[in-house]
Amino acid sequence: MADLASRITKPDEAPPVAAAEALIDEGKSHGLVDSNYDVEVKLSDLQSDVDSPLYSVTSFEQLGLSKQINDGLLAMNFKKPSKIQEKALPLMVSNPPRNMIAQSQSGTGKTAAFVLTALSRVDFSKPEQPQALILAPSRELARQIQAVVGMIGQFCKELIVEAAIPGAVSRELGVRASVVVGTPGTVMDLIKRRQFDVSQLKVLVIDEADNMLDQQGLGEQCARVKGMLPKSIQILLFSATFPEKVMAYAERYAPNANQIKLQQQELTVKGISQMYMDCPDEQKKYDVLCQLYGLMTIGSSVIFVRTRESANEIQRRMEADGHKVSVLHGAHEGANRDTLLDDFRSGRSKVLITTNVLARGIDVSSVSMVINYDIPMKGVGRDQEPDPETYLHRIGRTGRFGRVGVSISFVYDQKSFQALSQIAEHYDIDLIQLSPDDWDMTEKKVQDVIKSSRAKPDYVPSAQH
Ligand SMILES: Nc1ncnc2c1ncn2[C@@H]1O[C@H](COP(=O)(O)OP(=O)(O)OP(=O)(O)O)[C@@H](O)[C@H]1O
């Protein structure tokens, strides 16, 4: 097993800057409240780089979608499809419908790929009749996808999209929408209580499918939901990660599916510079975090911790120390969670402490830094092991669609060092070391990346890091 030391870049080596260092004409691309952080990425350059996951040769018009949907894409300033959109869409919208298992790196536009397919299956003459169901693991992600459906479908006049998340569906009316986006537990309850007529559903999408089908987690609920749906339903499974043990089950869940898969080494996003901070001991992690505060607020940042309790505790201490931070986790009540995330999207709050509840799918383009305060682990007690999938999803909250970002993972002892080392080995990546004893260098390394998002004329894309 290679240790982390062998994956450290030399101190004088500049952090890898993404091929994404270029400019986006950042027309606000979706209807979600989002901040105006002026990231500049030359998307057109990236989209013509054959090695980029954003590369494509076609246009949306060539994909044969309806005029209303193409107008929606235009309004969102989506000029060209990304690779996953270009490859998956023709297979998903064709007839007779076929199942799909699709993998693509974080932030590369999987949502639009499945939303476009769902919309293409809707008969808008029956707007209150559920025809497409999209499942996601958290209320936040379900709401976000609901907003994307609304944006892409903004010119489909009859479209109704509803969130099936706790507290959202009226008991008297039940579900009355053509597209339903929900979490599996709530969807299951609604179907059982006969408040959700699934008889005419044509397509089932499962986002973050490896997580959703995992038998240790939401797998059972998703299996039960599927059991209640029409047998002929088209099933689309999407994620950035599909560990082998889930893949076998996914293939049974979505039989005879077309598949788009990535190699393990292709999974990391080049725009994200992955760093680690060698903290002297566990207690000092907190001091290091506070010292990073200035860098965290250049853009927006997400701090991932293991438990709700430590999230609360870190917030309490940071606020007492004069820093402005918010915290969001599963113990908060739904409406409160919605406000907290809306505030973060809009830039009203810039540093968000959270747990794995927000590790997947959340798309806030201003996030320039992700901190793994605790290295993600799976399993319990002595059986704990590093969790490479959660690591990838967590750091993927930055570097969205060609933007650049930094992730900093805290290590402080042999165990955390080894865990991160195994994750680095899993993806065959090098991590850049930061030292709490040299803040000038730390600041330089981080700022070089974050500020590099404003293109320099003499920029030469660095090699794979
Ligand atoms: N063709 C496109 N042109 C421009 N922007 C796009 C295009 N497709 C998607 N985007 C934007 O890219 C961002 C990331 O997309 P999305 O959230 O779908 O990523 P994802 O692949 O689902 O990532 P994750 O694995 O983290 O869930 C979004 O802000 C979205 O609006």
XYZ file of N, CA and C in Angstrom, residues 272-451:
540
model
N -10.568 20.199 -9.469
C -10.484 20.230 -8.004
C -9.060 19.881 -7.573
N -8.377 20.835 -6.935
C -7.041 20.554 -6.418
C -7.184 19.943 -5.034
N -6.748 18.711 -4.929
C -6.954 17.986 -3.671
C -5.727 18.126 -2.777
N -5.944 18.681 -1.587
C -4.848 18.938 -0.654
C -5.136 18.234 0.663
N -4.115 18.135 1.499
C -4.381 17.660 2.853
C -3.566 18.464 3.840
N -4.102 18.585 5.027
C -3.452 19.366 6.073
C -2.994 18.413 7.160
N -1.711 18.488 7.425
C -1.104 17.629 8.429
C -1.242 18.312 9.794
N -2.282 18.001 10.546
C -2.510 18.691 11.825
C -1.723 17.996 12.940
N -1.208 18.769 13.893
C -0.371 18.173 14.940
C -1.132 17.145 15.784
N -2.368 17.414 16.136
C -3.167 16.425 16.866
C -4.641 16.766 16.685
N -5.491 15.934 17.235
C -6.919 16.104 16.981
C -7.434 17.451 17.482
N -6.993 17.869 18.652
C -7.464 19.150 19.212
C -7.112 20.317 18.299
N -5.917 20.236 17.701
C -5.444 21.367 16.886
C -6.204 21.494 15.566
N -6.961 20.465 15.217
C -7.731 20.573 13.967
C -8.627 21.807 14.000
N -9.179 22.060 15.186
C -10.074 23.211 15.312
C -9.331 24.525 15.050
N -8.139 24.667 15.622
C -7.365 25.909 15.421
C -7.018 26.093 13.947
N -6.647 24.985 13.319
C -6.297 25.049 11.893
C -7.520 25.500 11.082
N -8.667 24.956 11.438
C -9.899 25.319 10.738
C -10.150 26.832 10.849
N -9.986 27.349 12.062
C -10.225 28.790 12.249
C -9.229 29.602 11.414
N -7.993 29.114 11.351
C -7.009 29.862 10.561
C -7.339 29.867 9.074
N -8.051 28.830 8.652
C -8.410 28.751 7.230
C -9.614 29.632 6.899
N -10.236 30.215 7.913
C -11.509 30.924 7.703
C -11.422 31.983 6.592
N -10.345 32.748 6.600
C -10.194 33.805 5.587
C -10.218 33.225 4.178
N -9.541 32.097 4.001
C -9.516 31.459 2.675
C -10.879 30.873 2.326
N -11.557 30.414 3.361
C -12.865 29.794 3.118
C -13.871 30.802 2.580
N -13.686 32.050 2.953
C -14.692 33.047 2.573
C -14.318 33.820 1.311
N -13.275 33.382 0.608
C -12.997 33.993 -0.712
C -14.189 33.676 -1.623
N -14.599 32.413 -1.590
C -15.849 32.032 -2.251
C -16.779 31.535 -1.153
N -17.357 30.376 -1.359
C -18.120 29.741 -0.277
C -17.463 28.400 0.025
N -17.700 27.893 1.223
C -17.050 26.643 1.628
C -17.995 25.724 2.370
N -17.728 24.439 2.215
C -18.483 23.440 2.969
C -17.499 22.659 3.823
N -17.816 22.529 5.109
C -16.977 21.749 6.027
C -17.738 20.473 6.371
N -17.153 19.330 6.033
C -17.819 18.059 6.336
C -17.253 17.458 7.614
N -18.145 17.104 8.521
C -17.732 16.433 9.753
C -18.518 15.134 9.882
N -18.067 14.294 10.833
C -18.660 12.958 10.920
C -20.042 12.965 11.581
N -20.188 13.712 12.666
C -21.453 13.619 13.404
C -22.146 14.976 13.535
N -23.441 14.891 13.797
C -24.236 16.108 14.020
C -23.701 16.869 15.233
N -23.327 16.088 16.266
C -22.860 16.719 17.500
C -21.606 17.535 17.228
N -20.665 16.955 16.477
C -19.443 17.745 16.254
C -19.736 18.930 15.332
N -20.704 18.793 14.428
C -21.082 19.944 13.593
C -21.573 21.088 14.489
N -22.453 20.745 15.432
C -22.976 21.775 16.347
C -21.869 22.385 17.189
N -21.000 21.521 17.676
C -19.934 21.970 18.569
C -18.966 22.910 17.844
N -18.614 22.551 16.612
C -17.686 23.408 15.862
C -18.356 24.757 15.571
N -19.632 24.715 15.235
C -20.319 25.986 14.989
C -20.312 26.847 16.256
N -20.639 26.221 17.376
C -20.693 26.982 18.639
C -19.340 27.655 18.908
N -18.271 26.886 18.782
C -16.949 27.442 19.071
C -16.551 28.510 18.066
N -16.840 28.246 16.787
C -16.429 29.238 15.775
C -17.186 30.545 15.956
N -18.456 30.444 16.279
C -19.229 31.681 16.490
C -18.714 32.422 17.713
N -18.407 31.654 18.765
C -17.859 32.285 19.973
C -16.533 32.975 19.646
N -15.827 32.437 18.673
C -14.542 33.025 18.263
C -14.716 34.106 17.186
N -15.950 34.482 16.922
C -16.197 35.624 16.041
C -16.342 35.294 14.559
N -16.490 34.007 14.214
C -16.652 33.655 12.798
C -18.131 33.414 12.489
N -18.504 33.737 11.248
C -19.895 33.533 10.857
C -20.000 32.203 10.103
N -20.668 31.260 10.690
C -20.829 29.944 10.037
C -22.249 29.441 10.276
N -22.746 28.615 9.372
C -24.039 27.983 9.643
C -23.864 26.472 9.631
N -24.865 25.792 10.160
C -24.770 24.337 10.258
C -26.079 23.716 9.792
N -25.955 22.651 9.019
C -27.152 21.958 8.513
C -26.938 20.455 8.653
N -27.857 19.796 9.338
C -27.802 18.328 9.378
C -29.189 17.760 9.594
N -29.245 16.443 9.613
C -30.536 15.761 9.607
C -31.393 15.982 10.843
N -30.813 16.505 11.926
C -31.634 16.713 13.134
C -32.481 17.972 13.014
N -32.134 18.834 12.061
C -32.921 20.062 11.912
C -34.257 19.763 11.246
N -35.206 20.585 11.568
C -36.554 20.424 11.017
C -36.524 20.884 9.542
N -37.389 20.243 8.698
C -37.329 20.436 7.252
C -37.286 21.877 6.770
N -38.225 22.694 7.244
C -38.309 24.074 6.740
C -37.032 24.839 7.092
N -36.506 24.546 8.261
C -35.270 25.180 8.700
C -34.105 24.788 7.777
N -34.070 23.514 7.404
C -33.043 23.036 6.475
C -33.149 23.775 5.149
N -34.374 23.974 4.694
C -34.571 24.659 3.409
C -34.015 26.079 3.475
N -34.325 26.790 4.564
C -33.846 28.173 4.697
C -32.325 28.207 4.769
N -31.768 27.271 5.540
C -30.304 27.253 5.688
C -29.615 27.067 4.337
N -30.145 26.149 3.533
C -29.503 25.905 2.240
C -29.756 27.060 1.267
N -30.952 27.626 1.306
C -31.229 28.786 0.446
C -30.274 29.936 0.783
N -30.040 30.141 2.073
C -29.106 31.205 2.482
C -27.697 30.929 1.957
N -27.320 29.682 1.976
C -25.987 29.326 1.489
C -25.909 29.513 -0.030
N -26.950 29.092 -0.731
C -26.959 29.265 -2.193
C -26.851 30.728 -2.586
N -27.545 31.567 -1.842
C -27.595 32.981 -2.227
C -26.348 33.733 -1.796
N -25.500 33.094 -0.983
C -24.302 33.782 -0.498
C -24.548 34.550 0.792
N -25.789 34.478 1.319
C -26.043 35.150 2.607
C -25.217 34.473 3.695
N -25.029 33.173 3.604
C -24.043 32.525 4.472
C -22.998 31.897 3.561
N -21.746 31.943 3.999
C -20.668 31.510 3.093
C -19.929 30.270 3.569
N -20.096 29.937 4.840
C -19.411 28.746 5.352
C -20.457 27.843 5.987
N -20.558 26.651 5.459
C -21.599 25.729 5.918
C -20.947 24.476 6.491
N -21.278 24.192 7.758
C -20.788 22.954 8.376
C -21.891 21.920 8.233
N -21.536 20.736 7.790
C -22.581 19.737 7.570
C -22.031 18.320 7.715
N -22.940 17.361 7.595
C -22.558 15.950 7.644
C -22.716 15.369 6.237
N -22.657 14.050 6.160
C -22.797 13.435 4.833
C -24.159 13.688 4.193
N -25.106 14.252 4.932
C -26.428 14.513 4.347
C -26.318 15.411 3.105
N -25.296 16.270 3.079
C -25.128 17.140 1.897
C -23.940 16.705 1.027
N -23.435 15.492 1.258
C -22.245 15.074 0.500
C -22.549 14.886 -0.978
N -23.793 14.553 -1.282
C -24.103 14.164 -2.665
C -25.032 15.145 -3.375
N -24.649 15.457 -4.590
C -25.576 16.110 -5.518
C -25.742 17.609 -5.391
N -25.504 18.162 -4.214
C -25.822 19.581 -4.026
C -24.952 20.440 -4.935
N -25.610 21.320 -5.672
C -24.938 22.082 -6.722
C -24.997 23.575 -6.385
N -23.908 24.087 -5.832
C -23.823 25.523 -5.552
C -22.515 25.991 -6.194
N -22.644 26.741 -7.291
C -21.461 26.992 -8.117
C -20.398 27.820 -7.399
N -20.799 28.578 -6.369
C -19.814 29.436 -5.691
C -18.904 28.674 -4.736
N -19.150 27.400 -4.513
C -18.313 26.673 -3.548
C -16.910 26.493 -4.119
N -15.943 27.167 -3.498
C -14.573 27.056 -3.998
C -13.716 26.197 -3.076
N -14.241 25.878 -1.889
C -13.447 25.032 -1.003
C -14.317 24.028 -0.249
N -13.803 22.810 -0.166
C -14.457 21.779 0.645
C -13.445 21.317 1.675
N -13.858 21.246 2.923
C -12.948 20.753 3.958
C -13.477 19.436 4.506
N -12.630 18.427 4.477
C -12.958 17.180 5.164
C -12.341 17.271 6.551
N -13.106 17.803 7.483
C -12.611 17.936 8.859
C -12.348 16.541 9.423
N -13.221 15.615 9.073
C -13.005 14.187 9.381
C -12.928 13.437 8.063
N -11.984 12.530 7.963
C -11.899 11.705 6.743
C -13.126 10.789 6.700
N -13.822 10.710 5.559
C -15.029 9.871 5.534
C -14.711 8.385 5.708
N -15.431 7.758 6.615
C -15.233 6.336 6.893
C -16.579 5.634 6.758
N -16.534 4.353 6.438
C -17.786 3.592 6.435
C -17.644 2.402 7.381
N -18.778 1.811 7.741
C -18.746 0.707 8.694
C -18.777 1.229 10.114
N -18.815 0.310 11.056
C -18.879 0.735 12.460
C -17.764 0.087 13.274
N -17.448 0.758 14.370
C -16.486 0.233 15.338
C -15.174 -0.164 14.704
N -14.754 -1.382 15.030
C -13.466 -1.860 14.533
C -13.473 -2.144 13.039
N -14.682 -2.305 12.486
C -14.783 -2.617 11.059
C -14.758 -1.382 10.178
N -14.477 -0.232 10.779
C -14.473 0.988 9.963
C -13.376 0.951 8.908
N -13.720 1.459 7.732
C -12.718 1.570 6.674
C -12.947 2.860 5.897
N -11.931 3.322 5.184
C -12.099 4.564 4.424
C -13.221 4.437 3.404
N -13.872 5.560 3.144
C -15.026 5.555 2.247
C -14.708 6.418 1.012
N -14.098 5.812 -0.010
C -13.686 6.603 -1.175
C -14.851 7.231 -1.919
N -16.003 6.562 -1.931
C -17.144 7.128 -2.664
C -17.597 8.429 -2.002
N -17.763 8.390 -0.682
C -18.206 9.616 0.001
C -17.167 10.722 -0.157
N -15.895 10.351 -0.113
C -14.836 11.358 -0.324
C -15.047 12.058 -1.671
N -15.258 11.267 -2.707
C -15.399 11.834 -4.050
C -16.630 12.733 -4.167
N -17.715 12.301 -3.575
C -18.924 13.123 -3.636
C -18.753 14.401 -2.821
N -18.134 14.274 -1.639
C -17.927 15.484 -0.823
C -17.088 16.518 -1.569
N -15.944 16.099 -2.098
C -15.077 17.106 -2.751
C -15.736 17.618 -4.031
N -16.635 16.814 -4.570
C -17.350 17.220 -5.786
C -18.361 18.341 -5.574
N -18.486 18.831 -4.322
C -19.359 20.003 -4.121
C -18.676 21.255 -4.664
N -17.377 21.158 -4.957
C -16.706 22.270 -5.629
C -16.317 21.814 -7.031
N -15.782 22.731 -7.825
C -15.329 22.358 -9.168
C -16.471 21.937 -10.065
N -17.617 22.625 -9.975
C -18.798 22.231 -10.740
C -18.701 22.703 -12.194
N -19.009 21.839 -13.079
C -19.068 22.106 -14.523
C -17.921 23.008 -15.010
N -16.701 22.542 -14.776
C -15.539 23.244 -15.319
C -14.952 24.310 -14.416
N -15.573 24.557 -13.270
C -14.988 25.548 -12.364
C -13.836 24.907 -11.596
N -13.081 25.751 -10.909
C -11.984 25.207 -10.110
C -12.334 25.281 -8.637
N -11.646 24.475 -7.852
C -11.892 24.491 -6.413
C -10.793 23.733 -5.687
N -10.826 23.848 -4.368
C -9.808 23.189 -3.539
C -10.526 22.301 -2.530
N -9.965 21.121 -2.298
C -10.441 20.346 -1.150
C -9.273 20.169 -0.194
N -9.560 20.302 1.092
C -8.506 20.100 2.102
C -9.003 19.054 3.092
N -8.276 17.950 3.162
C -8.648 16.884 4.095
C -7.707 16.938 5.296
N -8.280 16.918 6.488
C -7.465 17.004 7.707
C -7.027 15.607 8.143
N -5.730 15.449 8.358
C -5.241 14.222 8.987
C -4.480 14.626 10.240
N -4.437 13.741 11.220
C -3.753 14.131 12.467
C -3.064 12.965 13.151
N -3.324 11.754 12.715
C -2.661 10.598 13.335
C -2.475 9.524 12.269
N -1.864 8.448 12.695
C -1.557 7.369 11.753
C -2.817 6.857 11.045
N -3.902 6.739 11.824
C -5.123 6.147 11.270
C -5.727 7.050 10.177
N -5.836 8.340 10.489
C -6.456 9.231 9.500
C -5.548 9.374 8.277
N -4.230 9.381 8.538
C -3.255 9.480 7.455
C -3.385 8.274 6.517
N -3.489 7.110 7.143
C -3.622 5.875 6.350
C -4.932 5.842 5.568
N -5.983 6.310 6.226
C -7.299 6.292 5.560
C -7.255 7.167 4.311
N -6.684 8.359 4.453
C -6.622 9.260 3.296
C -5.698 8.675 2.226
N -4.636 8.060 2.700
C -3.703 7.430 1.771
C -4.396 6.361 0.927
N -5.249 5.584 1.575
C -5.961 4.524 0.831
C -6.936 5.129 -0.186
N -7.532 6.239 0.193
C -8.459 6.896 -0.738
C -7.677 7.420 -1.951
N -6.507 8.027 -1.672
C -5.675 8.551 -2.768
C -5.258 7.413 -3.697
N -4.934 6.297 -3.085
C -4.522 5.147 -3.887
C -5.680 4.597 -4.726
N -6.836 4.581 -4.123
C -8.035 4.084 -4.802
C -8.263 4.828 -6.123
N -8.061 6.144 -6.098
C -8.307 6.938 -7.311
C -7.032 7.235 -8.096
N -5.898 6.733 -7.575
C -4.615 6.970 -8.226
C -4.357 8.481 -8.387
N -4.476 9.176 -7.284
C -4.269 10.630 -7.325
C -3.158 11.049 -6.359
N -2.593 12.205 -6.632
C -1.632 12.802 -5.721
C -2.317 13.887 -4.929
N -1.980 13.960 -3.669
C -2.543 15.020 -2.827
C -1.424 15.984 -2.459
N -1.777 17.251 -2.393
C -0.779 18.277 -2.084
C -0.767 18.523 -0.581
N 0.417 18.478 0.002
C 0.489 18.656 1.450
C 0.464 20.131 1.845
N -0.294 20.432 2.887
C -0.268 21.773 3.475
C 0.250 21.611 4.892
N 1.011 22.609 5.355
C 1.523 22.507 6.715
C 0.994 23.649 7.565
N 0.521 23.332 8.785
C 0.049 24.407 9.663
C 1.201 25.281 10.157
N 2.446 24.858 9.884
C 3.601 25.658 10.321
C 4.021 26.681 9.270
N 3.402 26.640 8.113
C 3.799 27.594 7.076
C 2.545 28.164 6.407
N 1.956 29.131 7.089
C 0.693 29.667 6.593
C 0.842 30.454 5.305
N 2.004 31.071 5.133
C 2.196 31.830 3.892
C 2.089 30.885 2.699
N 2.745 29.745 2.846
C 2.717 28.766 1.742
C 1.307 28.194 1.552
N 0.651 27.907 2.676
C -0.717 27.373 2.591
C -1.620 28.348 1.842
N -1.534 29.611 2.251
C -2.388 30.611 1.597
C -2.079 30.718 0.114
N -0.791 30.669 -0.180
C -0.396 30.794 -1.587
C -0.964 29.630 -2.406
N -0.791 28.431 -1.870
C -1.237 27.259 -2.628
C -2.742 27.289 -2.870
N -3.469 27.692 -1.852
C -4.925 27.709 -1.994
C -5.357 28.848 -2.922
N -4.784 30.020 -2.684
C -5.198 31.173 -3.501
C -4.815 31.004 -4.965
N -3.672 30.381 -5.195
C -3.251 30.159 -6.580
C -4.323 29.416 -7.352
N -4.996 28.513 -6.670
C -6.048 27.759 -7.364
C -7.327 28.572 -7.447
N -7.779 29.027 -6.309
C -9.101 29.678 -6.284
C -9.106 30.920 -7.163
N -8.031 31.688 -7.060
C -8.012 32.920 -7.853
C -7.651 32.658 -9.310
